[in-house]
């Protein structure tokens, strides 16, 4: 089922086009007019800019000429190399650009039906979890009859210029695209999850093993439809667009257009005795200025590659901005890479399928403390747990999870860029049976913590052990108001959901069955010296914790007399005179054997430690000897908001 699409400014493309066709007038967009306000928000043009339609710039205009190619894009006077690099990546994947340029054949100029041309086009972008349809007219900024911003190398091809205009409308103006992130643009084109890789890490620059692992990972991402960009971070603003001795531009975005193992026959050039050379093909959005090192267009190294292999590579030794380099040189010369994964959630796939959990949320302010949803990062102990909280479960022994937190773009009056907030998230391992929000840190484990940065998206990959977890997305400082989307990807279904309740609800049944008077957390740490009757070796041990009508069971520990359980459970107790029973069982194929228990009575609030495990005989009487011990911690409170 296709995801729902929201029309930007409530402009419906087909409705507007039909109205134009009825009147015979070409469309003029009132929401993004052909005027200075659509070009700039902080300055005025220094040259006379004319807005012209494609038919006024050339004969026989088209969206596409000979299909879509990464060579169709050339950066203009705008400092948006990041956007053009992202478009170059997009051009490589037809299934992706078909979403961004919907029903392009019906939008294409048709010389057989010229009456269907109405000067109106539309594009779709992924914005904070939903697809947004952006309508534009085709009046484009030009000087002396030539486009001044993004354009194709073919004069009568206009998909790149029109796509740029739609993206500028989404941002508020063309100037708003002056400086940005290729990863952000790719996410807007695809809904991908973008992860940044710091190539200055010595592991990638000098460690061949780590370098090879990274290559294999990027090759896998690329083969599965992912998009990759990279850049060289400029040490200062003054160094931006300075060219290195080997021809690369600092502070400038490049698109990775191919990752491949190139066959070199019997030659040994890189990585030991391999006959394959790890290679990366790059494209400069300027359409010129290429790499001048090994394997550049005019390099002697290409003589070592067979003509067949060159044809397989589509090698074109022209000054078109596209060039090859070894992966080793790539790691040494670029400082950062943006790896955008197209997460596969389809069940009909031969590749790895991820299970997705997704929630759109908001950090807000409130006068009521418990309703305040903007509590700041973990440094703010008194307000941290007032942030939104989301629970998920790892059902395998361990699973690699991928978490993406994205904040809403901060546009001021829809015309200029605003600063992004510093955001991040914490992942806490919680009690096995937790159903309500956390209020204080009592025994919860900080399983993972993301970096906190003023980026639009924060991404973390982490292997977690089996259990129940809570993600708490935050801004760095309390009181920040902003929308966000949180996405979680796991190998199996995680039961991802938001924790909305602070404590059990009061219902009409509360009068009959009572309402919780106390909340108690039980932490089973370890069991020692337990042995099943009739066995000389260890036992398959597990623990159950029973409180009133609720029962929580641990994992089974195989063939042991001592086990570290590190198991937590939380109970909202109605009848305080009913003790909590911590029972030890021996697992068996035929019938599990009860080995003993410790009863935790309605005790004072002080934690109890080193409780005695009392084994029982067949008659239910306490044994004369107590051969086992169980270590238990208990925290109780009459305030249901304390845990």
C-alpha positions as semicolon CSV with decimal commas, in nm:
position;residue;x (nm);y (nm);z (nm)
1;X;0,000;0,000;0,000
2;X;0,141;0,339;-0,105
3;X;0,217;0,579;0,182
4;X;-0,008;0,887;0,212
5;X;0,114;1,209;0,048
6;X;0,059;1,560;0,184
7;X;0,028;1,850;-0,059
8;X;0,252;2,144;0,031
9;X;0,043;2,461;0,074
10;X;-0,261;2,243;-0,006
11;X;-0,174;2,271;-0,376
12;X;-0,307;1,976;-0,573
13;X;-0,105;1,925;-0,892
14;X;-0,370;1,758;-1,106
15;X;-0,641;1,999;-1,004
16;X;-0,423;2,302;-1,081
17;X;-0,308;2,157;-1,412
18;X;-0,664;2,082;-1,523
19;X;-0,766;2,438;-1,440
20;X;-0,479;2,573;-1,653
21;X;-0,569;2,346;-1,944
22;X;-0,929;2,464;-1,932
23;X;-0,832;2,832;-1,942
24;X;-0,531;2,788;-2,172
25;X;-0,311;2,989;-1,932
26;X;0,032;2,873;-1,821
27;X;0,058;2,818;-1,447
28;X;0,207;3,088;-1,223
29;X;0,273;2,976;-0,867
30;X;0,148;3,234;-0,615
31;X;0,325;3,052;-0,329
32;X;0,670;3,074;-0,491
33;X;0,651;3,370;-0,729
34;X;0,906;3,467;-0,995
35;X;1,050;3,744;-0,779
36;X;1,341;3,830;-0,550
37;X;1,168;3,687;-0,242
38;X;1,197;3,339;-0,395
39;X;1,565;3,393;-0,469
40;X;1,704;3,557;-0,156
41;X;1,618;3,630;0,206
42;X;1,925;3,833;0,311
43;X;2,045;4,013;-0,001
44;X;1,947;4,140;-0,344
45;X;2,076;4,015;-0,680
46;X;2,375;4,201;-0,819
47;X;2,278;4,116;-1,178
48;X;1,957;4,143;-1,374
49;X;1,783;3,807;-1,335
50;X;1,506;3,705;-1,570
51;X;1,259;3,427;-1,504
52;X;1,212;3,225;-1,820
53;X;1,025;2,909;-1,908
54;X;1,217;2,622;-2,075
55;X;1,052;2,697;-2,411
56;X;1,199;3,049;-2,395
57;X;1,549;2,913;-2,329
58;X;1,567;2,649;-2,603
59;X;1,379;2,465;-2,873
60;X;1,214;2,131;-2,796
61;X;1,248;2,126;-2,414
62;X;1,228;1,796;-2,225
63;X;1,245;1,670;-1,869
64;X;1,487;1,397;-1,977
65;X;1,708;1,360;-2,281
66;X;1,838;1,005;-2,330
67;X;1,732;0,903;-1,980
68;X;1,868;1,007;-1,642
69;X;2,241;1,019;-1,573
70;X;2,472;1,154;-1,305
71;X;2,628;1,362;-1,586
72;X;2,303;1,557;-1,626
73;X;2,386;1,779;-1,329
74;X;2,611;2,081;-1,315
75;X;2,627;2,320;-1,022
76;X;2,550;2,682;-1,096
77;X;2,624;3,002;-0,904
78;X;2,456;2,874;-0,589
79;X;2,674;2,713;-0,319
80;X;2,473;2,391;-0,322
81;X;2,727;2,133;-0,431
82;X;2,581;1,915;-0,155
83;X;2,243;1,915;-0,329
84;X;2,390;1,847;-0,674
85;X;2,605;1,563;-0,535
86;X;2,292;1,409;-0,380
87;X;2,111;1,441;-0,715
88;X;2,404;1,265;-0,886
89;X;2,357;0,974;-0,646
90;X;1,982;0,979;-0,699
91;X;2,026;0,961;-1,077
92;X;2,188;0,618;-1,038
93;X;1,873;0,460;-0,891
94;X;1,565;0,464;-1,114
95;X;1,338;0,321;-0,845
96;X;1,433;0,614;-0,620
97;X;1,406;0,903;-0,863
98;X;1,074;0,763;-0,988
99;X;0,938;0,850;-0,640
100;X;1,090;1,198;-0,639
101;X;0,969;1,273;-0,994
102;X;0,628;1,103;-0,988
103;X;0,464;0,989;-1,313
104;X;0,734;1,169;-1,508
105;X;0,603;1,048;-1,845
106;X;0,278;1,235;-1,781
107;X;0,479;1,546;-1,692
108;X;0,709;1,526;-1,994
109;X;0,667;1,763;-2,287
110;X;0,481;1,582;-2,564
111;X;0,516;1,737;-2,913
112;X;0,220;1,526;-3,027
113;X;-0,004;1,680;-2,760
114;X;0,129;2,034;-2,703
115;X;-0,202;2,138;-2,547
116;X;-0,120;1,923;-2,242
117;X;0,170;2,152;-2,150
118;X;0,055;2,392;-1,877
119;X;0,385;2,518;-1,730
120;X;0,333;2,320;-1,408
121;X;0,534;2,034;-1,253
122;X;0,549;1,854;-0,920
123;X;0,803;1,659;-0,713
124;X;0,786;1,458;-0,392
125;X;1,015;1,477;-0,089
126;X;1,027;1,275;0,233
127;X;0,978;1,514;0,524
128;X;0,983;1,389;0,882
129;X;0,815;1,059;0,802
130;X;0,569;1,165;0,532
131;X;0,591;1,231;0,159
132;X;0,520;1,591;0,062
133;X;0,412;1,684;-0,292
134;X;0,558;2,017;-0,406
135;X;0,400;2,200;-0,701
136;X;0,598;2,458;-0,901
137;X;0,567;2,652;-1,221
138;X;0,853;2,619;-1,471
139;X;0,977;2,978;-1,465
140;X;1,351;2,948;-1,395
141;X;1,605;3,219;-1,301
142;X;1,839;3,303;-1,588
143;X;2,086;3,564;-1,712
144;X;2,138;3,633;-2,082
145;X;1,928;3,331;-2,177
146;X;2,118;3,078;-1,962
147;X;2,022;2,912;-1,635
148;X;2,222;3,047;-1,342
149;X;2,167;2,759;-1,101
150;X;2,168;2,381;-1,142
151;X;2,146;2,274;-1,506
152;X;2,210;1,983;-1,739
153;X;2,497;1,945;-1,982
154;X;2,225;1,920;-2,248
155;X;2,063;2,258;-2,312
156;X;1,710;2,125;-2,360
157;X;1,700;1,895;-2,052
158;X;1,536;2,046;-1,742
159;X;1,468;1,781;-1,476
160;X;1,760;1,892;-1,256
161;X;1,671;2,263;-1,273
162;X;1,304;2,197;-1,194
163;X;1,391;1,958;-0,912
164;X;1,618;2,225;-0,761
165;X;1,336;2,481;-0,781
166;X;1,095;2,246;-0,601
167;X;1,353;2,185;-0,328
168;X;1,414;2,561;-0,297
169;X;1,039;2,614;-0,254
170;X;1,034;2,352;0,022
171;X;1,324;2,535;0,192
172;X;1,176;2,882;0,141
173;X;1,415;3,028;-0,117
174;X;1,709;2,946;-0,341
175;X;1,945;3,117;-0,096
176;X;1,834;2,873;0,173
177;X;2,012;2,603;-0,031
178;X;2,345;2,786;-0,005
179;X;2,531;2,541;0,222
180;X;2,394;2,213;0,346
181;X;2,443;1,839;0,377
182;X;2,431;1,583;0,097
183;X;2,307;1,328;0,350
184;X;2,010;1,550;0,440
185;X;1,918;1,589;0,073
186;X;1,940;1,214;0,013
187;X;1,717;1,150;0,315
188;X;1,467;1,402;0,171
189;X;1,477;1,219;-0,163
190;X;1,446;0,867;-0,025
191;X;1,367;0,841;0,347
192;X;1,705;0,670;0,393
193;X;1,893;0,645;0,721
194;X;2,211;0,850;0,696
195;X;2,519;0,759;0,898
196;X;2,837;0,968;0,901
197;X;3,177;0,799;0,890
198;X;3,484;0,988;1,013
199;X;3,760;0,887;0,771
200;X;4,025;1,070;0,976
201;X;4,009;0,780;1,222
202;X;4,348;0,610;1,207
203;X;4,173;0,274;1,176
204;X;4,066;0,371;0,824
205;X;4,381;0,555;0,721
206;X;4,652;0,310;0,827
207;X;4,485;-0,013;0,939
208;X;4,438;-0,232;0,631
209;X;4,207;-0,475;0,812
210;X;3,967;-0,200;0,926
211;X;3,992;-0,036;0,586
212;X;3,892;-0,361;0,418
213;X;3,598;-0,404;0,656
214;X;3,478;-0,054;0,571
215;X;3,509;-0,122;0,197
216;X;3,304;-0,442;0,225
217;X;3,041;-0,258;0,430
218;X;3,015;0,028;0,178
219;X;3,009;-0,218;-0,112
220;X;2,716;-0,398;0,053
221;X;2,532;-0,070;0,110
222;X;2,590;0,034;-0,253
223;X;2,480;-0,300;-0,399
224;X;2,161;-0,288;-0,192
225;X;2,058;0,048;-0,332
226;X;2,223;0,281;-0,082
227;X;2,371;0,621;-0,171
228;X;2,707;0,757;-0,056
229;X;2,862;1,104;-0,060
230;X;3,185;1,239;0,086
231;X;3,380;1,558;0,141
232;X;3,704;1,706;0,273
233;X;3,637;1,923;0,577
234;X;3,791;2,267;0,536
235;X;4,000;2,368;0,842
236;X;3,854;2,719;0,822
237;X;3,612;2,922;0,612
238;X;3,911;3,072;0,433
239;X;4,012;2,723;0,314
240;X;3,671;2,645;0,160
241;X;3,701;2,554;-0,210
242;X;4,080;2,553;-0,198
243;X;4,225;2,278;-0,418
244;X;4,465;2,019;-0,280
245;X;4,788;1,933;-0,471
246;X;4,605;1,623;-0,603
247;X;4,310;1,818;-0,742
248;X;4,045;1,765;-0,474
249;X;3,840;2,060;-0,343
250;X;3,811;2,129;0,029
251;X;3,471;2,198;0,180
252;X;3,309;2,053;-0,131
253;X;3,069;1,759;-0,165
254;X;3,139;1,467;-0,400
255;X;2,905;1,185;-0,503
256;X;3,020;0,823;-0,495
257;X;2,885;0,683;-0,823
258;X;3,039;0,333;-0,812
259;X;3,218;0,097;-0,572
260;X;3,387;-0,199;-0,732
261;X;3,660;-0,460;-0,711
262;X;3,861;-0,414;-1,030
263;X;4,033;-0,722;-1,173
264;X;4,406;-0,686;-1,238
265;X;4,490;-1,039;-1,348
266;X;4,801;-1,165;-1,173
267;X;4,915;-0,821;-1,059
268;X;4,964;-0,750;-0,689
269;X;4,916;-0,380;-0,622
270;X;4,722;-0,340;-0,298
271;X;4,592;-0,576;-0,031
272;X;4,840;-0,865;-0,028
273;X;4,823;-1,119;-0,310
274;X;4,475;-1,033;-0,425
275;X;4,403;-1,000;-0,796
276;X;4,138;-0,738;-0,719
277;X;4,188;-0,370;-0,654
278;X;3,937;-0,189;-0,433
279;X;3,815;0,113;-0,631
280;X;3,573;0,404;-0,590
281;X;3,432;0,624;-0,864
282;X;3,362;0,985;-0,771
283;X;3,185;1,281;-0,932
284;X;3,250;1,649;-0,877
285;X;2,920;1,846;-0,908
286;X;3,108;2,117;-1,097
287;X;3,141;1,881;-1,393
288;X;3,518;1,936;-1,402
289;X;3,826;1,952;-1,175
290;X;3,921;1,593;-1,108
291;X;4,158;1,383;-0,899
292;X;4,518;1,398;-1,024
293;X;4,664;1,108;-0,828
294;X;4,697;0,738;-0,908
295;X;4,423;0,602;-1,138
296;X;4,320;0,949;-1,254
297;X;4,196;0,981;-1,611
298;X;4,540;1,017;-1,766
299;X;4,717;0,783;-1,525
300;X;4,950;0,510;-1,652
301;X;4,784;0,263;-1,413
302;X;4,493;0,211;-1,654
303;X;4,729;0,023;-1,886
304;X;4,725;-0,258;-1,629
305;X;4,351;-0,310;-1,679
306;X;4,219;-0,513;-1,970
307;X;4,001;-0,353;-2,237
308;X;3,716;-0,581;-2,130
309;X;3,741;-0,460;-1,771
310;X;3,747;-0,098;-1,890
311;X;3,424;-0,155;-2,082
312;X;3,269;-0,316;-1,774
313;X;3,364;-0,008;-1,575
314;X;3,221;0,227;-1,838
315;X;3,554;0,409;-1,830
316;X;3,530;0,752;-1,993
317;X;3,859;0,942;-1,978
318;X;3,721;1,293;-2,020
319;X;3,729;1,602;-1,803
320;X;3,366;1,559;-1,698
321;X;3,414;1,572;-1,320
322;X;3,401;1,193;-1,281
323;X;3,710;0,993;-1,185
324;X;3,832;0,672;-1,021
325;X;4,064;0,631;-0,724
326;X;4,170;0,344;-0,500
327;X;3,978;0,297;-0,178
328;X;4,304;0,341;0,013
329;X;4,358;0,684;-0,147
330;X;3,991;0,767;-0,087
331;X;4,030;0,700;0,287
332;X;4,350;0,904;0,303
333;X;4,226;1,208;0,110
334;X;3,864;1,253;0,221
335;X;3,772;1,330;0,581
336;X;3,403;1,234;0,603
337;X;3,158;1,007;0,424
338;X;2,780;1,006;0,447
339;X;2,644;0,653;0,411
340;X;2,272;0,657;0,334
341;X;2,111;0,318;0,377
342;X;1,787;0,236;0,200
343;X;1,640;0,018;0,472
344;X;1,474;-0,290;0,330
345;X;1,150;-0,371;0,514
346;X;0,995;-0,586;0,240
347;X;0,919;-0,947;0,325
348;X;0,964;-1,035;-0,043
349;X;1,339;-0,989;-0,060
350;X;1,647;-1,206;-0,083
351;X;1,847;-0,952;0,115
352;X;1,828;-0,879;0,487
353;X;1,487;-0,748;0,588
354;X;1,460;-0,509;0,881
355;X;1,163;-0,466;1,109
356;X;1,078;-0,099;1,156
357;X;0,934;0,089;1,450
358;X;0,852;0,455;1,391
359;X;0,706;0,738;1,595
360;X;0,662;1,109;1,534
361;X;0,695;1,312;1,852
362;X;0,743;1,660;1,990
363;X;0,951;1,822;2,261
364;X;0,720;2,075;2,425
365;X;0,691;2,295;2,733
366;X;0,427;2,265;3,003
367;X;0,359;2,423;3,339
368;X;0,276;2,081;3,481
369;X;0,600;1,898;3,557
370;X;0,493;1,548;3,457
371;X;0,355;1,673;3,126
372;X;0,673;1,860;3,032
373;X;0,812;1,678;2,728
374;X;1,138;1,873;2,689
375;X;1,356;1,773;2,981
376;X;1,702;1,807;2,831
377;X;1,983;1,552;2,823
378;X;2,098;1,312;3,097
379;X;2,294;1,592;3,264
380;X;1,963;1,740;3,383
381;X;1,874;1,472;3,638
382;X;1,558;1,641;3,767
383;X;1,394;1,678;3,424
384;X;1,554;1,412;3,202
385;X;1,274;1,158;3,248
386;X;1,015;1,416;3,145
387;X;1,121;1,360;2,783
388;X;0,919;1,130;2,554
389;X;0,994;0,761;2,615
390;X;0,968;0,470;2,372
391;X;0,988;0,101;2,459
392;X;1,111;-0,190;2,248
393;X;1,219;-0,548;2,303
394;X;1,513;-0,753;2,179
395;X;1,379;-1,105;2,139
396;X;1,695;-1,276;2,011
397;X;1,997;-1,352;2,230
398;X;2,143;-1,039;2,076
399;X;2,050;-0,816;1,784
400;X;2,205;-0,525;1,598
401;X;1,969;-0,228;1,616
402;X;1,977;0,085;1,404
403;X;1,828;0,398;1,562
404;X;1,768;0,726;1,378
405;X;1,650;1,046;1,547
406;X;1,570;1,335;1,312
407;X;1,461;1,683;1,415
408;X;1,239;1,908;1,208
409;X;1,418;2,166;0,994
410;X;1,412;2,506;1,160
411;X;1,287;2,752;0,900
412;X;1,204;3,104;1,017
413;X;0,899;3,245;0,839
414;X;0,961;2,988;0,565
415;X;1,227;3,210;0,413
416;X;1,556;3,160;0,597
417;X;1,749;2,888;0,771
418;X;1,744;2,863;1,147
419;X;1,996;2,697;1,376
420;X;1,946;2,332;1,450
421;X;1,918;2,215;1,808
422;X;2,169;1,982;1,970
423;X;1,989;1,648;1,994
424;X;2,065;1,288;2,091
425;X;1,916;0,994;2,277
426;X;1,977;0,743;2,554
427;X;1,889;0,373;2,548
428;X;1,817;0,221;2,890
429;X;1,776;-0,147;2,966
430;X;1,472;-0,172;3,197
431;X;1,272;-0,425;3,395
432;X;1,142;-0,725;3,201
433;X;0,779;-0,635;3,270
434;X;0,787;-0,254;3,265
435;X;0,473;-0,099;3,117
436;X;0,487;0,261;3,245
437;X;0,724;0,553;3,210
438;X;1,050;0,572;3,403
439;X;1,061;0,849;3,665
440;X;1,397;0,798;3,834
441;X;1,717;0,604;3,770
442;X;1,686;0,296;3,994
443;X;1,889;0,005;3,863
444;X;1,822;0,079;3,494
445;X;2,129;0,023;3,280
446;X;2,252;0,279;3,027
447;X;2,286;0,034;2,739
448;X;2,382;0,294;2,476
449;X;2,418;0,667;2,433
450;X;2,425;0,852;2,103
451;X;2,649;1,149;2,033
452;X;2,484;1,486;2,096
453;X;2,528;1,719;1,799
454;X;2,349;2,003;1,619
455;X;2,279;1,783;1,317
456;X;1,941;1,720;1,163
457;X;1,978;1,344;1,216
458;X;2,158;1,141;1,481
459;X;2,213;0,773;1,394
460;X;2,346;0,490;1,612
461;X;2,415;0,124;1,537
462;X;2,447;-0,097;1,843
463;X;2,433;-0,466;1,927
464;X;2,202;-0,520;2,226
465;X;2,135;-0,831;2,433
466;X;1,794;-0,985;2,486
467;X;1,563;-0,780;2,704
468;X;1,337;-0,477;2,726
469;X;1,467;-0,128;2,652
470;X;1,351;0,233;2,656
471;X;1,477;0,500;2,414
472;X;1,465;0,857;2,544
473;X;1,518;1,116;2,267
474;X;1,622;1,457;2,397
475;X;1,745;1,801;2,311
476;X;2,063;1,898;2,495
477;X;1,899;2,176;2,697
478;X;1,553;2,160;2,863
479;X;1,266;2,369;2,737
480;X;1,340;2,336;2,365
481;X;1,033;2,308;2,140
482;X;1,072;2,096;1,825
483;X;0,911;1,810;1,632
484;X;1,106;1,492;1,565
485;X;1,078;1,146;1,416
486;X;1,232;0,842;1,584
487;X;1,294;0,526;1,381
488;X;1,413;0,189;1,510
489;X;1,523;-0,101;1,289
490;X;1,574;-0,452;1,427
491;X;1,610;-0,802;1,288
492;X;1,281;-0,927;1,437
493;X;0,969;-0,745;1,554
494;X;1,051;-0,528;1,856
495;X;0,699;-0,428;1,978
496;X;0,810;-0,065;1,949
497;X;0,566;0,173;2,122
498;X;0,553;0,498;2,315
499;X;0,512;0,493;2,692
500;X;0,229;0,738;2,756
501;X;0,117;0,654;3,111
502;X;0,311;0,751;3,423
503;X;0,128;0,496;3,639
504;X;-0,175;0,262;3,618
505;X;-0,498;0,435;3,522
506;X;-0,785;0,476;3,765
507;X;-1,092;0,299;3,626
508;X;-1,432;0,191;3,752
509;X;-1,277;-0,148;3,831
510;X;-1,038;0,021;4,074
511;X;-1,327;0,052;4,322
512;X;-1,385;-0,324;4,313
513;X;-1,035;-0,461;4,279
514;X;-0,834;-0,182;4,439
515;X;-0,568;0,056;4,314
516;X;-0,190;0,015;4,360
517;X;-0,057;0,150;4,689
518;X;0,311;0,086;4,636
519;X;0,557;0,032;4,351
520;X;0,839;-0,217;4,408
521;X;1,142;-0,302;4,196
522;X;1,301;-0,643;4,249
523;X;1,652;-0,702;4,120
524;X;1,769;-1,065;4,119
525;X;2,143;-1,048;4,088
526;X;2,276;-1,403;4,131
527;X;2,214;-1,748;4,272
528;X;2,490;-1,955;4,433
529;X;2,530;-2,312;4,555
530;X;2,203;-2,453;4,420
531;X;2,190;-2,821;4,333
532;X;1,893;-3,030;4,226
533;X;1,814;-3,334;4,440
534;X;1,949;-3,656;4,290
535;X;2,201;-3,480;4,064
536;X;2,576;-3,469;4,119
537;X;2,636;-3,203;3,855
538;X;2,483;-2,867;3,777
539;X;2,118;-2,791;3,710
540;X;1,936;-2,597;3,437
541;X;1,828;-2,306;3,658
542;X;1,574;-2,030;3,611
543;X;1,394;-1,787;3,839
544;X;1,036;-1,668;3,864
545;X;0,920;-1,362;4,055
546;X;0,556;-1,368;4,165
547;X;0,365;-1,069;4,295
548;X;-0,010;-1,095;4,342
549;X;-0,138;-1,211;3,998
550;X;0,176;-1,124;3,799
551;X;0,459;-1,364;3,724
552;X;0,792;-1,283;3,557
553;X;1,030;-1,554;3,438
554;X;1,403;-1,537;3,369
555;X;1,610;-1,707;3,102
556;X;1,733;-2,063;3,173
557;X;2,099;-2,099;3,273
558;X;2,229;-2,437;3,160
559;X;2,412;-2,694;3,377
560;X;2,519;-2,476;3,667
561;X;2,499;-2,439;4,044
562;X;2,582;-2,067;4,033
563;X;2,419;-1,822;3,793
564;X;2,428;-1,445;3,740
565;X;2,074;-1,348;3,640
566;X;2,084;-0,968;3,657
567;X;1,706;-0,977;3,622
568;X;1,479;-0,687;3,713
569;X;1,101;-0,674;3,757
570;X;0,869;-0,398;3,870
571;X;0,532;-0,439;4,041
572;X;0,245;-0,204;4,124
573;X;0,109;-0,362;4,443
574;X;-0,249;-0,346;4,566
575;X;-0,225;-0,588;4,861
576;X;0,081;-0,508;5,067
577;X;0,025;-0,805;5,299
578;X;0,096;-1,044;5,010
579;X;0,472;-1,105;4,988
580;X;0,672;-1,114;4,667
581;X;0,799;-1,468;4,604
582;X;1,133;-1,520;4,432
583;X;1,143;-1,886;4,331
584;X;1,425;-2,098;4,191
585;X;1,336;-2,378;3,952
586;X;1,521;-2,659;3,782
587;X;1,425;-2,685;3,417
588;X;1,332;-3,030;3,287
589;X;1,182;-3,174;2,969
590;X;0,913;-3,364;3,161
591;X;0,841;-3,149;3,463
592;X;1,022;-2,850;3,614
593;X;1,130;-2,898;3,976
594;X;1,073;-2,634;4,240
595;X;1,400;-2,583;4,429
596;X;1,323;-2,308;4,674
597;X;1,217;-1,952;4,730
598;X;1,269;-1,637;4,929
599;X;0,967;-1,431;5,035
600;X;1,002;-1,056;5,026
601;X;0,741;-0,929;5,266
602;X;0,596;-0,581;5,262
603;X;0,917;-0,435;5,394
604;X;1,056;-0,092;5,475
605;X;1,188;0,111;5,186
606;X;1,548;0,018;5,254
607;X;1,698;-0,226;4,999
608;X;1,747;-0,585;5,119
609;X;2,057;-0,769;5,015
610;X;2,197;-1,124;5,044
611;X;1,864;-1,294;5,105
612;X;1,877;-1,661;5,202
613;X;1,747;-1,914;4,950
614;X;1,556;-2,177;5,146
615;X;1,507;-2,514;4,976
616;X;1,193;-2,711;5,052
617;X;1,148;-3,087;5,076
618;X;0,870;-3,284;4,908
619;X;0,634;-3,220;5,202
620;X;0,676;-2,848;5,170
621;X;0,868;-2,819;5,498
622;X;1,189;-2,622;5,520
623;X;1,498;-2,836;5,481
624;X;1,740;-2,868;5,773
625;X;2,023;-2,735;5,560
626;X;2,021;-2,433;5,335
627;X;2,260;-2,524;5,050
628;X;2,194;-2,219;4,832
629;X;2,192;-1,840;4,845
630;X;2,015;-1,581;4,630
631;X;2,124;-1,218;4,609
632;X;1,826;-0,985;4,579
633;X;1,787;-0,608;4,589
634;X;1,449;-0,449;4,646
635;X;1,345;-0,084;4,620
636;X;0,992;0,019;4,724
637;X;0,805;0,346;4,733
638;X;0,457;0,458;4,825
639;X;0,488;0,725;4,555
640;X;0,408;0,556;4,222
641;X;0,615;0,821;4,041
642;X;0,937;0,725;4,216
643;X;1,041;0,438;3,987
